[in-house]
Structures are given as structure tokens and as C-alpha cells.
Short mmCIF file of C-alpha atoms and ligand atoms in Angstrom, two decimals:
data_model
loop_
_atom_site.label_atom_id
_atom_site.label_comp_id
_atom_site.label_asym_id
_atom_site.label_seq_id
_atom_site.Cartn_x
_atom_site.Cartn_y
_atom_site.Cartn_z
CA MET A 1384 30.28 -11.42 -10.32
CA ILE A 1385 27.77 -11.35 -7.78
CA LYS A 1386 24.45 -13.64 -8.80
CA SER A 1387 21.01 -14.01 -7.25
CA ILE A 1388 20.67 -16.24 -4.38
CA LYS A 1389 19.53 -19.76 -4.96
CA GLY A 1390 15.91 -20.17 -5.53
CA THR A 1391 15.43 -16.47 -6.18
CA ARG A 1392 15.61 -15.04 -10.00
CA ASP A 1393 14.77 -11.67 -11.39
CA ILE A 1394 11.52 -11.43 -13.73
CA LEU A 1395 12.30 -9.51 -16.68
CA PRO A 1396 10.48 -8.08 -19.35
CA PRO A 1397 8.61 -9.61 -21.64
CA GLU A 1398 8.08 -12.15 -19.19
CA SER A 1399 7.60 -9.50 -16.36
CA SER A 1400 4.05 -8.85 -18.52
CA GLY A 1401 2.66 -12.26 -17.90
CA TRP A 1402 2.75 -11.21 -14.39
CA GLN A 1403 1.00 -8.10 -14.77
CA TYR A 1404 -1.48 -9.93 -16.58
CA MET A 1405 -2.01 -12.09 -14.14
CA GLU A 1406 -2.41 -10.03 -11.34
CA ASN A 1407 -4.33 -7.81 -12.88
CA THR A 1408 -6.59 -10.55 -13.82
CA ALA A 1409 -6.50 -11.64 -10.18
CA ARG A 1410 -7.65 -7.91 -9.07
CA LYS A 1411 -10.14 -7.96 -11.25
CA ILE A 1412 -11.97 -11.32 -10.19
CA PHE A 1413 -11.58 -10.13 -6.67
CA GLY A 1414 -12.99 -6.76 -7.38
CA LEU A 1415 -16.69 -8.77 -8.47
CA TYR A 1416 -16.19 -10.63 -5.32
CA GLY A 1417 -16.04 -7.96 -2.56
CA TYR A 1418 -12.84 -8.79 -2.02
CA ARG A 1419 -10.53 -5.60 -1.04
CA GLU A 1420 -6.41 -5.35 -0.74
CA ILE A 1421 -4.56 -6.24 2.48
CA ARG A 1422 -0.57 -5.10 2.09
CA THR A 1423 1.43 -7.20 4.94
CA PRO A 1424 5.07 -6.59 5.90
CA ILE A 1425 7.59 -9.55 4.86
CA ILE A 1426 8.95 -10.01 7.84
CA GLU A 1427 6.97 -11.37 11.02
CA GLU A 1428 7.87 -12.38 14.43
CA THR A 1429 9.07 -16.05 14.20
CA ALA A 1430 6.73 -17.12 17.53
CA LEU A 1431 3.45 -16.13 14.96
CA PHE A 1432 4.51 -18.67 12.19
CA VAL A 1433 5.70 -21.87 14.83
CA LYS A 1434 2.21 -21.05 16.76
CA THR A 1435 -0.61 -21.11 13.49
CA ILE A 1436 1.19 -23.05 10.73
CA GLY A 1437 2.76 -25.72 13.71
CA GLU A 1438 5.93 -26.75 15.26
CA GLU A 1439 6.44 -29.83 13.76
CA THR A 1440 5.72 -29.18 9.97
CA ASP A 1441 8.09 -28.86 7.44
CA ILE A 1442 7.79 -25.41 6.91
CA VAL A 1443 8.35 -24.15 10.39
CA SER A 1444 11.00 -26.81 11.37
CA LYS A 1445 12.94 -26.72 7.86
CA GLU A 1446 11.57 -24.05 5.43
CA MET A 1447 11.51 -20.97 7.37
CA PHE A 1448 14.19 -18.22 6.81
CA SER A 1449 14.70 -17.28 10.02
CA PHE A 1450 17.39 -14.87 11.70
CA THR A 1451 18.25 -13.05 15.22
CA ASP A 1452 17.70 -9.29 14.08
CA ARG A 1453 20.59 -6.51 15.97
CA GLY A 1454 17.72 -6.42 19.35
CA GLU A 1455 17.96 -9.59 19.46
CA ARG A 1456 14.18 -10.27 18.23
CA HIS A 1457 13.71 -13.42 16.30
CA ILE A 1458 12.22 -12.64 12.33
CA SER A 1459 11.28 -14.85 9.93
CA LEU A 1460 10.68 -13.78 6.65
CA ARG A 1461 6.85 -15.21 5.81
CA PRO A 1462 6.89 -18.20 4.51
CA GLU A 1463 2.72 -17.57 3.31
CA GLY A 1464 0.45 -15.06 4.14
CA THR A 1465 -2.63 -16.58 6.08
CA ALA A 1466 -0.82 -16.29 9.68
CA PRO A 1467 0.06 -12.35 9.10
CA VAL A 1468 -3.01 -11.67 7.40
CA ILE A 1469 -4.87 -12.81 10.91
CA ARG A 1470 -2.00 -11.33 12.99
CA ALA A 1471 -2.93 -7.88 11.05
CA TYR A 1472 -6.93 -8.50 11.54
CA LEU A 1473 -6.67 -8.84 15.42
CA GLU A 1474 -3.67 -6.17 15.56
CA ASN A 1475 -6.09 -3.05 13.69
CA ASN A 1476 -9.28 -4.35 15.17
CA LEU A 1477 -11.05 -5.27 11.82
CA ASP A 1478 -13.21 -7.62 13.37
CA LYS A 1479 -15.02 -4.06 14.86
CA LEU A 1480 -15.40 -2.86 11.63
CA SER A 1481 -17.91 -5.83 9.79
CA GLN A 1482 -18.58 -9.08 10.23
CA LEU A 1483 -17.21 -10.02 7.54
CA GLN A 1484 -13.92 -9.23 5.86
CA LYS A 1485 -12.96 -10.20 2.81
CA LEU A 1486 -9.29 -9.47 2.42
CA TYR A 1487 -6.67 -10.52 -1.21
CA TYR A 1488 -2.74 -10.12 -1.17
CA ILE A 1489 -0.31 -10.83 -3.86
CA GLY A 1490 3.15 -10.63 -2.50
CA PRO A 1491 6.43 -12.82 -2.01
CA MET A 1492 6.84 -15.80 0.47
CA PHE A 1493 9.73 -17.34 1.35
CA ARG A 1494 10.50 -21.08 1.94
CA ALA A 1495 13.87 -22.63 2.28
CA GLU A 1496 13.00 -25.67 0.22
CA ARG A 1497 15.67 -27.77 -2.29
CA PRO A 1498 14.54 -25.58 -5.62
CA GLN A 1499 13.23 -27.09 -8.58
CA ALA A 1500 11.32 -26.71 -11.46
CA GLY A 1501 8.22 -24.76 -9.79
CA ARG A 1502 10.27 -24.88 -6.83
CA MET A 1503 11.71 -21.68 -5.45
CA ARG A 1504 13.17 -20.32 -2.24
CA GLN A 1505 11.48 -17.00 -3.16
CA PHE A 1506 7.87 -17.51 -4.63
CA HIS A 1507 5.12 -15.53 -4.92
CA GLN A 1508 0.98 -16.43 -4.01
CA ILE A 1509 -1.83 -14.88 -5.08
CA GLY A 1510 -4.03 -15.38 -2.10
CA VAL A 1511 -7.41 -14.38 -0.17
CA GLU A 1512 -9.02 -14.57 3.41
CA ALA A 1513 -12.43 -14.55 4.06
CA ILE A 1514 -12.38 -13.75 7.55
CA GLY A 1515 -16.09 -13.40 10.25
CA SER A 1516 -18.13 -16.37 9.13
CA THR A 1517 -18.35 -20.43 9.28
CA HIS A 1518 -21.14 -20.33 6.33
CA PRO A 1519 -20.40 -22.97 4.13
CA ALA A 1520 -21.27 -20.64 0.99
CA ILE A 1521 -18.08 -19.10 1.93
CA ASP A 1522 -16.05 -21.97 0.95
CA ALA A 1523 -17.79 -22.52 -1.82
CA GLU A 1524 -17.33 -18.98 -2.76
CA VAL A 1525 -13.80 -19.23 -1.99
CA ILE A 1526 -13.31 -21.92 -4.30
CA LYS A 1527 -15.33 -20.19 -6.99
CA VAL A 1528 -12.68 -17.43 -6.45
CA MET A 1529 -10.12 -19.51 -6.94
CA THR A 1530 -11.43 -21.48 -10.03
CA ASP A 1531 -12.33 -17.98 -11.18
CA ILE A 1532 -9.20 -16.50 -11.75
CA LEU A 1533 -7.60 -19.77 -12.99
CA ASP A 1534 -10.58 -19.69 -16.26
CA GLU A 1535 -9.93 -16.13 -16.42
CA SER A 1536 -6.24 -16.01 -17.03
CA GLY A 1537 -6.53 -18.77 -19.62
CA ILE A 1538 -5.36 -22.09 -17.03
CA GLY A 1539 -8.14 -24.58 -17.85
CA ASP A 1540 -7.71 -28.16 -17.18
CA TYR A 1541 -7.11 -28.19 -13.95
CA ASN A 1542 -7.77 -30.42 -11.66
CA LEU A 1543 -9.80 -29.52 -7.85
CA LYS A 1544 -9.95 -32.05 -5.41
CA ILE A 1545 -11.55 -30.79 -1.39
CA ASN A 1546 -11.81 -33.01 1.78
CA ASN A 1547 -12.93 -32.22 4.87
CA LEU A 1548 -10.63 -32.48 8.17
CA GLY A 1549 -13.13 -32.05 10.77
CA CYS A 1550 -13.18 -29.87 13.80
CA ARG A 1551 -10.30 -29.87 16.26
CA GLU A 1552 -12.25 -33.11 18.07
CA ASP A 1553 -12.28 -34.88 14.84
CA LYS A 1554 -8.49 -34.13 13.79
CA LYS A 1555 -7.77 -35.54 16.88
CA ARG A 1556 -9.65 -38.93 16.59
CA LEU A 1557 -8.11 -39.29 12.86
CA SER A 1558 -4.77 -39.40 14.90
CA GLU A 1559 -5.17 -40.84 16.91
CA ASN A 1560 -7.27 -43.96 14.52
CA LEU A 1561 -4.22 -43.55 12.30
CA LYS A 1562 -1.80 -43.90 15.30
CA LYS A 1563 -2.98 -47.22 16.16
CA THR A 1564 -3.22 -48.52 12.64
CA PHE A 1565 0.14 -47.12 11.87
CA SER A 1566 2.10 -48.02 14.96
CA GLY A 1567 4.20 -51.70 15.27
CA LYS A 1568 4.59 -53.71 12.77
CA GLU A 1569 2.70 -51.63 10.04
CA SER A 1570 5.48 -48.60 10.38
CA SER A 1571 7.49 -50.58 8.63
CA HIS A 1572 5.46 -49.88 5.70
CA LEU A 1573 5.96 -46.23 5.76
CA CYS A 1574 8.96 -43.85 4.47
CA GLU A 1575 12.10 -42.96 7.15
CA ASP A 1576 9.46 -39.41 7.51
CA CYS A 1577 6.20 -41.28 8.11
CA ALA A 1578 7.28 -43.55 10.52
CA LYS A 1579 8.23 -40.19 12.28
CA ARG A 1580 5.00 -38.05 10.96
CA ILE A 1581 3.05 -40.99 12.47
CA LYS A 1582 4.44 -40.41 16.16
CA ILE A 1583 4.45 -36.46 15.98
CA ASN A 1584 1.57 -35.38 13.02
CA PRO A 1585 -0.19 -38.59 11.96
CA LEU A 1586 -2.25 -37.14 9.64
CA ARG A 1587 0.36 -35.91 7.30
CA ILE A 1588 1.06 -39.51 6.55
CA LEU A 1589 -1.61 -39.45 4.03
CA ASP A 1590 -0.47 -37.10 1.67
CA CYS A 1591 3.08 -38.46 2.01
CA LYS A 1592 4.33 -38.58 -2.08
CA ASN A 1593 6.39 -42.23 -1.42
CA GLU A 1594 5.45 -44.90 -3.26
CA LYS A 1595 5.80 -46.77 -0.37
CA CYS A 1596 3.36 -44.93 1.58
CA ARG A 1597 0.66 -43.76 -0.81
CA LYS A 1598 -0.17 -48.17 -1.36
CA SER A 1599 0.67 -49.04 2.39
CA VAL A 1600 -2.10 -45.85 3.56
CA ARG A 1601 -4.54 -46.85 0.47
CA GLU A 1602 -4.60 -50.25 2.00
CA LYS A 1603 -5.55 -49.48 5.37
CA PHE A 1604 -7.20 -45.61 5.11
CA THR A 1605 -10.17 -45.36 2.83
CA GLY A 1606 -11.44 -42.29 4.39
CA VAL A 1607 -13.70 -43.78 7.47
CA GLU A 1608 -16.40 -41.81 8.72
CA PHE A 1609 -14.48 -40.02 11.70
CA LEU A 1610 -16.31 -36.47 10.76
CA CYS A 1611 -19.15 -35.39 13.57
CA ASP A 1612 -22.17 -34.59 12.75
CA THR A 1613 -21.69 -30.23 12.52
CA CYS A 1614 -18.87 -31.48 10.57
CA SER A 1615 -20.24 -33.59 8.60
CA ASP A 1616 -23.24 -31.58 7.67
CA HIS A 1617 -21.46 -28.50 6.69
CA PHE A 1618 -19.61 -30.30 4.24
CA GLN A 1619 -22.26 -31.72 2.84
CA GLU A 1620 -24.02 -27.84 2.58
CA VAL A 1621 -20.37 -26.86 0.67
CA GLN A 1622 -20.70 -29.43 -1.96
CA GLU A 1623 -23.98 -28.34 -2.78
CA PHE A 1624 -23.04 -24.57 -3.05
CA LEU A 1625 -20.27 -25.96 -4.98
CA LYS A 1626 -22.78 -27.55 -7.35
CA VAL A 1627 -25.17 -24.41 -7.45
CA LEU A 1628 -21.86 -22.29 -8.62
CA ASN A 1629 -21.31 -25.44 -11.26
CA ILE A 1630 -18.11 -26.18 -10.04
CA ASN A 1631 -15.97 -29.61 -10.61
CA TYR A 1632 -14.20 -31.42 -8.42
CA GLN A 1633 -13.18 -35.01 -6.69
CA LEU A 1634 -13.45 -35.51 -3.48
CA ASP A 1635 -10.02 -36.74 -1.89
CA PRO A 1636 -9.85 -38.48 1.63
CA TYR A 1637 -6.01 -38.39 1.18
CA ILE A 1638 -5.48 -34.23 1.31
CA VAL A 1639 -4.85 -32.88 4.83
CA ARG A 1640 -2.33 -30.09 3.88
CA GLY A 1641 0.93 -28.96 5.19
CA LEU A 1642 -0.22 -26.34 7.83
CA ASP A 1643 -1.63 -27.49 11.39
CA TYR A 1644 -3.92 -24.54 11.30
CA TYR A 1645 -6.61 -26.05 9.18
CA THR A 1646 -10.21 -27.55 10.39
CA GLY A 1647 -12.93 -28.69 7.67
CA THR A 1648 -13.11 -27.68 4.25
CA VAL A 1649 -9.38 -28.30 2.64
CA PHE A 1650 -9.16 -28.11 -1.17
CA GLU A 1651 -6.07 -28.65 -3.75
CA VAL A 1652 -5.47 -27.47 -7.06
CA THR A 1653 -2.99 -29.40 -9.81
CA HIS A 1654 -2.62 -29.03 -13.18
CA ARG A 1655 -0.69 -31.88 -15.68
CA ALA A 1656 1.36 -28.99 -17.49
CA LEU A 1657 3.15 -28.66 -13.79
CA GLY A 1658 5.88 -31.48 -12.87
CA SER A 1659 6.40 -33.37 -9.20
CA GLN A 1660 5.19 -30.01 -7.96
CA ASP A 1661 1.97 -29.79 -9.46
CA ALA A 1662 -0.33 -27.67 -6.68
CA ILE A 1663 -0.76 -24.46 -8.10
CA GLY A 1664 -3.64 -23.32 -5.55
CA ALA A 1665 -4.37 -25.00 -2.08
CA GLY A 1666 -6.48 -23.75 0.80
CA GLY A 1667 -9.21 -24.15 3.28
CA ARG A 1668 -10.75 -23.47 6.22
CA TYR A 1669 -9.19 -22.70 9.97
CA ASP A 1670 -12.25 -21.87 12.28
CA ASN A 1671 -9.82 -22.34 15.90
CA LEU A 1672 -7.11 -20.03 14.34
CA ILE A 1673 -8.46 -16.72 15.01
CA SER A 1674 -9.64 -17.69 18.84
CA ASP A 1675 -6.31 -19.19 19.36
CA MET A 1676 -4.25 -15.78 18.62
CA GLY A 1677 -6.54 -14.13 20.96
CA GLY A 1678 -9.73 -13.20 19.12
CA ALA A 1679 -13.37 -13.93 19.24
CA LYS A 1680 -13.93 -17.47 17.98
CA THR A 1681 -15.09 -16.80 15.02
CA GLY A 1682 -14.59 -18.84 10.97
CA ALA A 1683 -11.98 -18.37 8.64
CA CYS A 1684 -11.49 -19.58 5.32
CA GLY A 1685 -9.19 -18.76 2.37
CA PHE A 1686 -6.44 -20.06 -0.56
CA ALA A 1687 -3.27 -18.91 -2.26
CA LEU A 1688 -2.00 -19.80 -6.21
CA GLY A 1689 1.36 -20.19 -6.26
CA LEU A 1690 1.76 -17.13 -8.87
CA ASP A 1691 5.43 -18.67 -10.34
CA ARG A 1692 3.13 -22.27 -10.77
CA MET A 1693 0.52 -20.32 -12.64
CA LEU A 1694 2.59 -18.57 -14.94
CA LEU A 1695 4.65 -22.33 -15.96
CA VAL A 1696 0.91 -23.37 -16.69
CA LEU A 1697 0.21 -20.56 -19.08
CA GLU A 1698 3.53 -20.82 -20.74
CA LYS A 1699 2.89 -24.59 -21.36
CA VAL A 1700 -0.60 -24.88 -22.69
CA SER A 1701 -0.21 -21.26 -24.26
CA GLU A 1702 2.80 -22.21 -26.15
CA GLY A 1703 3.74 -18.03 -24.51
CA LYS A 1704 1.69 -16.38 -26.66
CA ALA A 1705 -0.80 -15.47 -23.98
CA VAL A 1706 0.25 -12.29 -23.18
CA PRO A 1707 -0.36 -9.52 -25.15
CA GLU A 1708 2.38 -6.80 -25.36
CA ALA A 1709 1.37 -3.41 -25.04
CA MET A 1710 2.71 -1.69 -27.47
CA ASP A 1711 0.11 0.69 -29.65
CA VAL A 1712 1.96 2.53 -31.60
CA PHE A 1713 6.11 3.01 -32.72
CA VAL A 1714 7.12 6.05 -33.89
CA ALA A 1715 9.64 5.98 -36.64
CA ALA A 1716 11.77 9.45 -37.55
CA MET A 1717 14.45 10.27 -39.63
CA GLY A 1718 15.95 13.24 -39.55
CA LYS A 1719 16.16 15.89 -36.54
CA GLU A 1720 13.62 18.12 -37.44
CA ALA A 1721 11.03 15.08 -37.93
CA TYR A 1722 12.24 13.64 -34.94
CA ALA A 1723 11.50 16.79 -32.84
CA MET A 1724 7.82 16.30 -34.11
CA ALA A 1725 7.19 12.94 -34.08
CA PHE A 1726 7.98 13.45 -30.24
CA SER A 1727 5.87 15.70 -29.66
CA ILE A 1728 2.95 13.60 -31.22
CA LEU A 1729 4.33 11.05 -29.24
CA ASP A 1730 3.53 13.50 -26.20
CA ASN A 1731 0.33 13.82 -27.72
CA MET A 1732 -0.71 10.14 -27.82
CA ARG A 1733 -0.05 8.98 -24.45
CA ASN A 1734 -1.53 11.78 -22.90
CA ASP A 1735 -4.32 10.79 -24.76
CA GLY A 1736 -4.02 6.65 -23.22
CA ILE A 1737 -2.01 5.11 -26.48
CA ALA A 1738 0.90 2.68 -25.61
CA CYS A 1739 3.83 4.12 -28.24
CA ASP A 1740 7.56 4.16 -28.30
CA ILE A 1741 10.08 5.59 -30.52
CA ASP A 1742 13.64 4.66 -31.06
CA TYR A 1743 16.72 6.56 -29.54
CA GLU A 1744 19.81 5.89 -31.46
CA ASN A 1745 19.32 7.25 -34.39
CA LYS A 1746 18.72 4.12 -36.22
CA SER A 1747 18.27 3.72 -39.90
CA LEU A 1748 14.63 2.90 -40.86
CA LYS A 1749 15.17 -0.35 -41.47
CA ALA A 1750 16.35 -0.99 -37.73
CA GLN A 1751 13.41 1.10 -36.56
CA MET A 1752 10.91 -1.31 -38.67
CA ARG A 1753 12.72 -4.26 -36.45
CA THR A 1754 12.04 -2.74 -33.10
CA ALA A 1755 8.77 -2.08 -33.80
CA ASP A 1756 8.08 -5.65 -34.79
CA ARG A 1757 10.19 -6.41 -31.33
CA LEU A 1758 7.96 -4.75 -29.57
CA LYS A 1759 4.60 -6.13 -31.26
CA ALA A 1760 3.35 -2.03 -32.17
CA LYS A 1761 0.23 -2.74 -33.75
CA PHE A 1762 0.72 0.83 -35.96
CA VAL A 1763 4.08 1.98 -37.22
CA MET A 1764 3.82 5.72 -38.17
CA ILE A 1765 6.87 7.26 -40.29
CA ILE A 1766 7.25 10.77 -40.12
CA GLY A 1767 10.96 11.93 -42.38
CA ASP A 1768 11.69 15.16 -44.08
CA GLU A 1769 8.94 14.59 -46.67
CA GLU A 1770 5.69 13.91 -44.15
CA LEU A 1771 7.02 16.80 -42.22
CA LYS A 1772 6.47 19.14 -45.66
CA LYS A 1773 2.99 17.65 -45.94
CA GLY A 1774 1.99 17.85 -42.50
CA GLU A 1775 1.48 13.59 -42.48
CA ALA A 1776 2.61 10.70 -41.08
CA VAL A 1777 2.25 7.66 -43.14
CA VAL A 1778 0.80 5.13 -40.70
CA ARG A 1779 1.47 1.02 -41.90
CA ASP A 1780 -1.05 -1.58 -39.81
CA MET A 1781 1.44 -4.05 -38.60
CA VAL A 1782 -1.39 -6.41 -38.82
CA THR A 1783 -2.78 -6.07 -42.30
CA LYS A 1784 0.24 -4.13 -43.81
CA GLU A 1785 -2.51 -1.00 -44.93
CA GLN A 1786 -0.44 1.82 -44.91
CA SER A 1787 -2.40 5.69 -45.28
CA ASN A 1788 -0.75 9.01 -45.04
CA ILE A 1789 -3.07 11.15 -41.71
CA ALA A 1790 -2.57 14.48 -40.99
CA PHE A 1791 -0.64 14.97 -37.71
CA SER A 1792 -3.23 16.10 -36.51
CA GLY A 1793 -5.82 13.56 -37.20
CA LEU A 1794 -3.02 10.56 -35.65
CA VAL A 1795 -4.63 10.31 -31.90
CA ARG A 1796 -8.20 10.38 -33.32
CA PHE A 1797 -7.36 7.22 -36.35
CA VAL A 1798 -5.40 5.30 -33.74
CA LYS A 1799 -8.20 5.47 -31.18
CA ASP A 1800 -10.82 4.81 -33.43
CA LYS A 1801 -8.63 1.67 -34.51
CA ILE A 1802 -7.53 0.23 -30.99
CA ILE A 1803 -10.70 0.46 -29.66
P1 HAM B 2120 0.36 -23.79 0.54
O1 HAM B 2120 -0.29 -25.02 0.24
O2 HAM B 2120 1.16 -23.98 1.44
O3 HAM B 2120 -0.49 -22.63 0.97
O4 HAM B 2120 0.72 -23.35 -0.59
C1 HAM B 2120 -0.30 -22.43 -1.33
C2 HAM B 2120 1.04 -22.44 -3.12
O5 HAM B 2120 1.37 -21.76 -3.42
C3 HAM B 2120 0.90 -23.97 -3.39
O6 HAM B 2120 -0.19 -24.35 -4.09
C4 HAM B 2120 1.91 -23.53 -4.65
O7 HAM B 2120 1.23 -23.13 -5.94
C5 HAM B 2120 2.55 -22.41 -4.00
N1 HAM B 2120 3.70 -22.87 -3.03
C6 HAM B 2120 4.23 -23.12 -2.11
N2 HAM B 2120 5.49 -23.29 -1.82
C7 HAM B 2120 6.27 -23.36 -2.97
C8 HAM B 2120 7.06 -22.97 -3.54
N3 HAM B 2120 8.47 -23.32 -2.56
N4 HAM B 2120 7.81 -22.46 -5.18
C9 HAM B 2120 6.54 -22.03 -5.61
N5 HAM B 2120 5.00 -22.43 -5.18
C10 HAM B 2120 5.20 -22.37 -4.16
C11 HAM B 2120 -0.49 -22.09 2.07
O8 HAM B 2120 0.52 -21.06 1.76
C12 HAM B 2120 -2.21 -21.49 2.53
N6 HAM B 2120 -1.65 -20.20 3.73
C13 HAM B 2120 -2.75 -21.44 2.17
C14 HAM B 2120 -4.15 -20.55 2.40
C15 HAM B 2120 -4.36 -19.03 2.49
N7 HAM B 2120 -5.05 -21.48 3.27
C16 HAM B 2120 -5.84 -20.28 3.93
N8 HAM B 2120 -5.92 -19.20 3.15
#
């Protein structure tokens, strides 16, 4: 039997309801803040990611699904959403439409990482990009959109950490500083990967998870002041706006992020219900990316939440009870004529916006009641020969177990009054 590819999986019902619930919650929040949806292709030119995320990053150097197509073009499955959104923004001249573009996306991303709990090769992100402003209120608002989605969907108790990487010059200064500190003898205190990183991508030693590196980095680097005045002021203002929005956060000088395009504000949200892969979401500012890709000099900021991980958390914190099932009514019919009537009632209810279902296998009443239970139907309507003669159905409220006889013509009204 052919099986799904390692690191990918099928999302089956009822789990898929959880995904819809999360996506709908996010869409509702996006609407409140004026974000509109953008859908970009899943494949892009490999060069897009090499130029934006950075050649030396783990994502680009080790984790992309890349191939050469029949026309000898170098193509990759998108490992993230920011670079494609900026490409689309520039290619479609969205910068000409209005100063600020608030865009969101929901969809699959691909990284060839070693699969483990919470780490997939095809995973899914809900993300936003606010493009066209360097205003510090944008940073705070982007973070608020992210925490609103988490709060509204029932994921409490998360931990938000923020940092500021400074502008390109500040990042350069910090890199040099780290290189100096951790070169020579000191490099023996770093793990094998960081011994390489210190030469090619020094900032990444700051967020290495290896205990040896963590210890030596924390001894030698405590977030020394390396920000220029402009970046420092911007960070202060971001924090003031975060306070206005009542957002709880911790400052963490060891957050650097694994993508090169970031400058200024960066942030990460973790949840302790997850294991070693505890980041549910992350983001930050990338004020050079648009001009580096050929656009005007303008600022941008965004985040991406990992949908797979959000659902893992929700499953744990709610013991699987968080997602309400959609079925309002199950119609249990017995006998051919009763079935025809039930089928017509079903159609009336659906036309009136009531979610309902019926049995298609001539099952016994007992078996139909079990189906209704499995579907978590709020009401069951029973229609047999007797009911057909009387022109009414027996309606059972599955929560209170109350039963009433309701005329066929009044069924839609009866259910609507109860469920709305
Ligand atoms: P990222 O930190 O690479 O950022 O990914 C964001 C989130 O995607 C992570 O916090 C995690 O929840 C989820 N994620 C990443 N890799 C995997 C995986 N292999 N399996 C499951 N979940 C995963 C970005 O992608 C940036 N584009 C975010 C951003 C948007 N920055 C600015 N705008």
C-alpha cells in the first residue's frame, strides 16, 4: 500500500473541525484589524528564498524541498510565507494602491526537518504581513493580532518574548562583537554547529538550544547595549504601545530568529504544553527586505503562527473538548414512506441553515440513535409510520432528554428557536 510521505499527514474528521475552528477564529480577528487575505503559489523560484531568508540559514542550506523542473528552472516548495508575500506585493504593485497593506495568509509550508512531535515536513501557518510602515504601533498591533488569535481560540498560558536586533548596522556590530568574544579559545565552549555559526552567522549562537552553548553565551553576553539611538527609541515606543494594549511580555536578548531578513523588533511565543518544539508562533520587523527585493525603502512587520502546534496545544489544554461539533439535528426515519418525508424535512432544514443528517443504510432505530450520538447531534427527530399518519415527528433534545411531538410544518421553527 502506498503511504503518505514521512513528515506529512492526513487531517481527518473530526480533527479537521478543529482546523476549521482555528482558521475561522483567525479570519474573524483579521477582519477586526483590517487584514485581507492573500494567496500565493506553493512553488516559487528557489532564488527568492536564498536571497531573503539567507543562504547560510538552516532553512535554506538544509531544509528546502528544491528541484529543477522540465524547463531547468530552480524551484522550491515555500518554506515560509513572508518572502512570497513580499514578492507578490512588488510584482502586483500593491505598494501603489495605498500606503499600508495589511495582508494575511493561511496555508501549508514545507521544510525537510527531522520529523518529531510538533515538527512536520508539511506544516501550516497562519500569518500576517503589515507592509509599508515603520510606525512602532504596527509592531504592537501585529503582536496583538497574534495574541488575540491565541486568546480567542482558547490557547491561554503562552509565553511571549520580545527583543530588538537593531538595524543592519547594529546587527553587523553585534555580529562582530560576538565573533570577537567567541573566537579562539572561547569557541571550544560552543557546540559543533555554533563553532561554524560563529564564522558565518554569529547571531545564531545566541538562540542555540544546546546546553553548553546556552551556558557560555549567557555568561559572556547579557544583551550589551548595541542598538543605535533610532532603534533604541523605536523599541521603547513599541513597548509603550504594548503596555497600552495590555500585552504581557518578557524581554529576551537571546531571541534572534532563524531568518536573515529581520531587523528591529523580533518576538516568539512558546507554550509549555508542547515538548522541545515549543514555539507556536514568531515574527518581527524586516525593514530592508522590500528595498532589497527592488521595492521602495519602506518598513514591514509580521508574524506566523504554526497551526499544527496550536492544535496540539488546544488538544492538550482542552482535553479534546474545545471544538464544538457542527450537527444540529439527526433525523431517524423508519420505513420507506417515512424516509421520503424525512428526506424532504431534511432538505427544508438545510435550506433554512440548520445542519442535519440522516441514515442511508436502513439501520434500526437503536443504531440510528448511536449514529446521532457519534455526530453529537443536538436534536433527534424520529419519524415512523405512526408519526407519518399523525403528520408530526417525535423530537428528542439530546442534552435534556426531553421529548415533544411537533407537527412537520413546525419543525424548522422549533429547532431554530432552540439553537439560535
Ligand atoms: P518561523 O519561526 O520559521 O517564522 O515559523 C513560524 C512558526 O511556524 C513557528 O513558530 C512554528 O510554530 C511553525 N513551524 C515552523 N516550522 C515548523 C515545522 N517544521 N513543523 C511545524 N510547525 C512549524 C516564519 O516562518 C516567518 N515567516 C514568520 C514571519 C512572518 N515573520 C514575519 N512575518
